[in-house]
Tab-separated table of C-alpha atoms and ligand atoms in Angstrom:
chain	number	residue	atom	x	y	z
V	1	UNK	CA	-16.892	-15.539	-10.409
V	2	UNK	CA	-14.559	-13.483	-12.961
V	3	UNK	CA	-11.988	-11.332	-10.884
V	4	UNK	CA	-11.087	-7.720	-12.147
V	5	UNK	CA	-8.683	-5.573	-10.212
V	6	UNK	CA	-10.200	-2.620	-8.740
V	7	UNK	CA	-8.752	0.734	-7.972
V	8	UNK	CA	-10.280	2.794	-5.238
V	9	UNK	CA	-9.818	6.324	-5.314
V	10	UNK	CA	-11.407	7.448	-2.090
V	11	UNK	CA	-12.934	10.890	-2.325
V	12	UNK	CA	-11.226	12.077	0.669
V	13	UNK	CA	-10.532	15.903	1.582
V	14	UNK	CA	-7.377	14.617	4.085
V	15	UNK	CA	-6.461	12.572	1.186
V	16	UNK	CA	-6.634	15.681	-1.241
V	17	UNK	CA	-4.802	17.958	0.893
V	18	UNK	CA	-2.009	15.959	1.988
V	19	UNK	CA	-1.692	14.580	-2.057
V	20	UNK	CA	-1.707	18.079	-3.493
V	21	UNK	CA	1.372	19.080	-0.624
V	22	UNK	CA	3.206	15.919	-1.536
V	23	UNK	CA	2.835	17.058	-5.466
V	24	UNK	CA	4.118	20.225	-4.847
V	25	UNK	CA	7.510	20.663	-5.929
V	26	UNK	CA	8.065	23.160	-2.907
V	27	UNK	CA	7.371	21.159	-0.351
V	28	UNK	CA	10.175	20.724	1.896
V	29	UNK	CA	11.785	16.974	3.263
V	30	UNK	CA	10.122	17.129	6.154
V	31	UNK	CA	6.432	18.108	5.365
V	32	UNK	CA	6.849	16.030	2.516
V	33	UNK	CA	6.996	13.211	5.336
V	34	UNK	CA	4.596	14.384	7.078
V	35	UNK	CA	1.960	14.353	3.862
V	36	UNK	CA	3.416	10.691	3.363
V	37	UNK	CA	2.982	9.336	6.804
V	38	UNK	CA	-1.192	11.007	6.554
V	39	UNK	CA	-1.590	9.475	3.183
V	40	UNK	CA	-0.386	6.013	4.120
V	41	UNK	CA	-2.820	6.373	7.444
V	42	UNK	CA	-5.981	7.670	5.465
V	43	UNK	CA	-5.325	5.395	2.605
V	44	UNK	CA	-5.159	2.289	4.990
V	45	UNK	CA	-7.984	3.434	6.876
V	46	UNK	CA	-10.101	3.012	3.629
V	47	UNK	CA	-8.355	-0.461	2.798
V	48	UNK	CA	-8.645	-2.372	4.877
V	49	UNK	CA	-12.830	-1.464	5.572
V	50	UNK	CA	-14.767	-5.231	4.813
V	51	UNK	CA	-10.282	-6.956	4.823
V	52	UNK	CA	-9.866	-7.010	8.286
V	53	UNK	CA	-11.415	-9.940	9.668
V	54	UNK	CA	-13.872	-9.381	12.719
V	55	UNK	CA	-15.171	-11.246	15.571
V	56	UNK	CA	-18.852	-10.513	16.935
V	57	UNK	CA	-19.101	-11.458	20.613
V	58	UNK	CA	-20.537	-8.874	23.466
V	59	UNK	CA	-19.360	-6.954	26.326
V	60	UNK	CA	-20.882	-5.773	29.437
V	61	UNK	CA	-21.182	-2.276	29.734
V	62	UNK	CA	-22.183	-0.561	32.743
V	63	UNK	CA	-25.131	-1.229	32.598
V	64	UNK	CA	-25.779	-4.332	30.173
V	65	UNK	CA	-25.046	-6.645	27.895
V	66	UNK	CA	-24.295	-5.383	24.860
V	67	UNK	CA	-23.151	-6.392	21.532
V	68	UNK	CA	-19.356	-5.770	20.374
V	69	UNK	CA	-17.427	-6.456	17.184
V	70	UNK	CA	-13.686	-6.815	17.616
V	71	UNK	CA	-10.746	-7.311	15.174
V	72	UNK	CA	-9.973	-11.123	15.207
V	73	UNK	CA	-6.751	-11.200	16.993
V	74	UNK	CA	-6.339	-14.938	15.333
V	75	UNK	CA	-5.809	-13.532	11.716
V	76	UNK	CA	-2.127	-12.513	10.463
V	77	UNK	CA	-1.720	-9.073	9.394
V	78	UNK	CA	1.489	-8.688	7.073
V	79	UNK	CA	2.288	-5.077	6.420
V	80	UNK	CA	5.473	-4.959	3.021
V	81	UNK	CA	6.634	-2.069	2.317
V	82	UNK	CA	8.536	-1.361	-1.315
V	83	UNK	CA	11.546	0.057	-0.080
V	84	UNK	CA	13.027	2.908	-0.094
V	85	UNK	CA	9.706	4.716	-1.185
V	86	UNK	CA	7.028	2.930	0.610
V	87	UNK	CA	8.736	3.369	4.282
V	88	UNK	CA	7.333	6.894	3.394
V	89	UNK	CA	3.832	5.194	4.148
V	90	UNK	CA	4.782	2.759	6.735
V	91	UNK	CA	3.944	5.063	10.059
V	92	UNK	CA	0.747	5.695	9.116
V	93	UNK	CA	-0.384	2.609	8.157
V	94	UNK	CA	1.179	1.098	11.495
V	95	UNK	CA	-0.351	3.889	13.728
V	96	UNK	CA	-3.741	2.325	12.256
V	97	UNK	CA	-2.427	-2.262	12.162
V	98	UNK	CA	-0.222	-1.711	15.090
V	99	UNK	CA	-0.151	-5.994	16.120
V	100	UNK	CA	0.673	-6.389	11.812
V	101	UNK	CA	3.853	-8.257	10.947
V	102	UNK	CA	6.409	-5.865	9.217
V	103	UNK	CA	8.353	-7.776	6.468
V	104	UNK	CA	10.668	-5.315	4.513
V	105	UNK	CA	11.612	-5.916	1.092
V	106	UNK	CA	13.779	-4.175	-0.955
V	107	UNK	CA	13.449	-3.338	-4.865
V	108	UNK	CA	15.292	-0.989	-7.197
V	109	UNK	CA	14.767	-0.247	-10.849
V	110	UNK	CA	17.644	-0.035	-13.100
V	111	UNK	CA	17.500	4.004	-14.614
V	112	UNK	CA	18.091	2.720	-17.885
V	113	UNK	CA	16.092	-0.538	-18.697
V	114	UNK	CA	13.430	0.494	-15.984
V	115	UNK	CA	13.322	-3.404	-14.648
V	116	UNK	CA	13.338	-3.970	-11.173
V	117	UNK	CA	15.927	-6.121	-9.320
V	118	UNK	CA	15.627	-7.112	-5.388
V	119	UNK	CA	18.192	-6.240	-2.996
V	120	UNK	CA	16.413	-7.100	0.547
V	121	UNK	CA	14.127	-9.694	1.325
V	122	UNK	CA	12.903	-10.189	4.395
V	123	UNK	CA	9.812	-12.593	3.612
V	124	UNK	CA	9.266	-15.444	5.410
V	125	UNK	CA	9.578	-18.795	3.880
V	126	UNK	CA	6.105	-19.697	4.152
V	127	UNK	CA	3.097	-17.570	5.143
V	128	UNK	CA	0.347	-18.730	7.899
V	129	UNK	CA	-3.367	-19.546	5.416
V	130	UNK	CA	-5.288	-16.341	5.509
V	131	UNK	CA	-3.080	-14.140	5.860
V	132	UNK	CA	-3.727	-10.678	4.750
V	133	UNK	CA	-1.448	-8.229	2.742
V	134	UNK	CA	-0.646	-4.475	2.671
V	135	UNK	CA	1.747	-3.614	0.279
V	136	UNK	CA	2.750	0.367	1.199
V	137	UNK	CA	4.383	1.001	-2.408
V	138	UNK	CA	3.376	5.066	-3.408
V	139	UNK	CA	4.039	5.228	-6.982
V	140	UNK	CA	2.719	2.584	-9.679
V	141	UNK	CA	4.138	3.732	-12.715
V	142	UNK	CA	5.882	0.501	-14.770
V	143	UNK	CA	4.473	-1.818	-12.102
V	144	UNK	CA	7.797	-3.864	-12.274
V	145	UNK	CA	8.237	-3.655	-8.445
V	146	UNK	CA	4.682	-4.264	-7.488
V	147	UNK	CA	4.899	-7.300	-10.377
V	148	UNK	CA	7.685	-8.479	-8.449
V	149	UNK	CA	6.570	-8.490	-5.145
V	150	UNK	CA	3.618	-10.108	-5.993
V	151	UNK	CA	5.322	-13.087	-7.540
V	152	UNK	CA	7.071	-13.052	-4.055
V	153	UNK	CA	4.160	-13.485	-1.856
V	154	UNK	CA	1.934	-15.593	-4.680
V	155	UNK	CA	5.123	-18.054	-4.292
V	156	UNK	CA	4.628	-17.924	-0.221
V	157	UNK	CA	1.366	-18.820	-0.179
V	158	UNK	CA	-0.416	-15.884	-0.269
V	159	UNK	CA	-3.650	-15.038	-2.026
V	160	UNK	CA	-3.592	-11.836	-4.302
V	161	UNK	CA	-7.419	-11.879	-3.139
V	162	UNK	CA	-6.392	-11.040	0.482
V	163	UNK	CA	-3.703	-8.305	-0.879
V	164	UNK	CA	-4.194	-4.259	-0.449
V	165	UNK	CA	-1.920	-1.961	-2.291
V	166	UNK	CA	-1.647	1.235	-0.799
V	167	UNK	CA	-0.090	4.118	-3.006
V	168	UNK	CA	-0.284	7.760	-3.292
V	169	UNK	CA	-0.272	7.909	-7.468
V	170	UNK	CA	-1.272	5.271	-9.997
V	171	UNK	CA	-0.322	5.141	-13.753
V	172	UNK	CA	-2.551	3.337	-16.137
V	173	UNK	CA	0.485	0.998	-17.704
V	174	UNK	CA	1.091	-0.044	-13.699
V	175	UNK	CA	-2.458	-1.030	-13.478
V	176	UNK	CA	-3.057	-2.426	-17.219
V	177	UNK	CA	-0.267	-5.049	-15.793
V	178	UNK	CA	-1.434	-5.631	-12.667
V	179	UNK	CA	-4.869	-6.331	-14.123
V	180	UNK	CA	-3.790	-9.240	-16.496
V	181	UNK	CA	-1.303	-10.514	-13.991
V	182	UNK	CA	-3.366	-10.331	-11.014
V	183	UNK	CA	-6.971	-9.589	-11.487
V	184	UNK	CA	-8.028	-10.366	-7.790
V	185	UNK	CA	-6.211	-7.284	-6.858
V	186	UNK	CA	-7.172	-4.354	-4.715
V	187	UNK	CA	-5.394	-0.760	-5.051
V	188	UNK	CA	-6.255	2.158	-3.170
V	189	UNK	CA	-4.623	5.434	-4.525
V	190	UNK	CA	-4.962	8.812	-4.088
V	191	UNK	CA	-4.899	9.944	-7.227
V	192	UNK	CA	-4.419	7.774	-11.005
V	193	UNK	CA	-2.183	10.031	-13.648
V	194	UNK	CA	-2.547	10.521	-17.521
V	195	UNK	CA	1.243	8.482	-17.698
V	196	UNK	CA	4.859	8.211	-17.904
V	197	UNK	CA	7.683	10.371	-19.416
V	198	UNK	CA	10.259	8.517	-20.952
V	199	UNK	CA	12.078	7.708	-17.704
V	200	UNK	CA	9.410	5.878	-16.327
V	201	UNK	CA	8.580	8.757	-13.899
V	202	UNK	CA	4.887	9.753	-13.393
V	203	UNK	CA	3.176	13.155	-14.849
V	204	UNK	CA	2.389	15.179	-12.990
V	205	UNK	CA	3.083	12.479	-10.471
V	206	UNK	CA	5.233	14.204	-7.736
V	207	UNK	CA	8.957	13.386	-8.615
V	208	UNK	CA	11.359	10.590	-6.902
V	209	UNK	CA	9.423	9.760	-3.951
V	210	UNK	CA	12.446	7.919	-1.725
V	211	UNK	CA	14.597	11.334	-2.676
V	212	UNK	CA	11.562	13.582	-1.587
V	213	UNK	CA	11.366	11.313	1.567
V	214	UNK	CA	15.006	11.135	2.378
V	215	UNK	CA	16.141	14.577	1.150
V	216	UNK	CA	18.671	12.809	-1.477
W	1	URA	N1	9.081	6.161	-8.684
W	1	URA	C1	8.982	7.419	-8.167
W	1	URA	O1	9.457	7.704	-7.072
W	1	URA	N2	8.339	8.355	-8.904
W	1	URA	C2	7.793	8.085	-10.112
W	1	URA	O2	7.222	8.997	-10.720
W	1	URA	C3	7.910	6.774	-10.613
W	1	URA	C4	8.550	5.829	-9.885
């Protein structure tokens, strides 16, 4: 079977709304948050539909058997946020994986060069078989971070098969990467933008999304 990343932009009105008051450059701090936190909970909602392993059993209702599919409570769940940006997303996603492992790791870009360099890492050494991936990380524009963390978790034992990348605005040289690198990959954005200016930021993207978020 030949893998090809995919990129799921779910035609969601939520998703619309809250994208088009996180683009707006007159959004305050705290809405901006606000749109954040609903973007990482409807994006997640649609990622992890056919990732999150189930467990068919039945239940007895009041009045009879009846069949019941459950979350398998046996599977690891490992939620990695790209900070600073992708704490933006983190609520949201945990008001939906609330028993998920949170692992935090930490990667700036240099303003000049544009590469990425890791200044937190809170991985563990070794992840349990299985294990599946959301990677809260809002804007793909160089794809040097996500690059990064994916060499991170491919080293750890994890398969980029089992990975979800949640993010708010894709560019296509973040995703022309990420396909070559990682084909197996799934991404589910809210929106995917014509491309970069020459500092690397998206357009129209919506700005510096860890100043938005933390009013820097
Ligand atoms: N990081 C951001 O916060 N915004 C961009 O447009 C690109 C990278």
């Amino acid at each position: 079977m030949t893998l090809q990343l995919r990129v799921y932009v779910p035609p969601h009105p939520l998703i619309q709304h809250w994208l088009g008051v996180a683009r707006d450059a007159s959004t305050p701090s705290p809405l901006f948050r606000s749109a954040m936190t609903e973007l990482g909970r409807w994006l997640t909602y649609e990622a992890v539909r056919e990732w999150l392993p189930t467990l068919d059993t039945t239940v007895e209702t009041p009045l009879a058997p009846c069949p019941a599919t459950f979350i398998n409570p046996e599977t690891p769940i490992a939620v990695i946020p790209i900070l600073r940006a992708g704490l933006a997303l983190l609520d949201g996603a945990q008001s939906l994986l609330p028993l998920a492992s949170v692992y935090h790791l930490g990667l700036v870009r240099n303003e000049e060069t544009l590469e990425a360099s890791c200044y937190l890492n809170k991985l563990p050494d070794q992840f349990a078989p299985q294990t599946r991936v959301l990677i809260p990380e809002p804007m793909l524009a160089t794809g040097g971070s996500t690059l990064m963390a994916m060499a991170e978790l491919v080293k750890r034992g994890i398969d980029p098969t089992f990975v979800r990348i949640v993010c708010v605005v894709a560019a296509p040289p973040a995703l022309q990467k990420l396909s070559v690198a990682y084909p197996g990959l799934n991404i589910y954005s809210a929106a995917i933008d014509e491309g970069l200016n020459d500092r690397g930021y998206i357009v129209p993207g919506l700005g510096d999304a860890g100043d938005r978020t933390f009013g820097t």
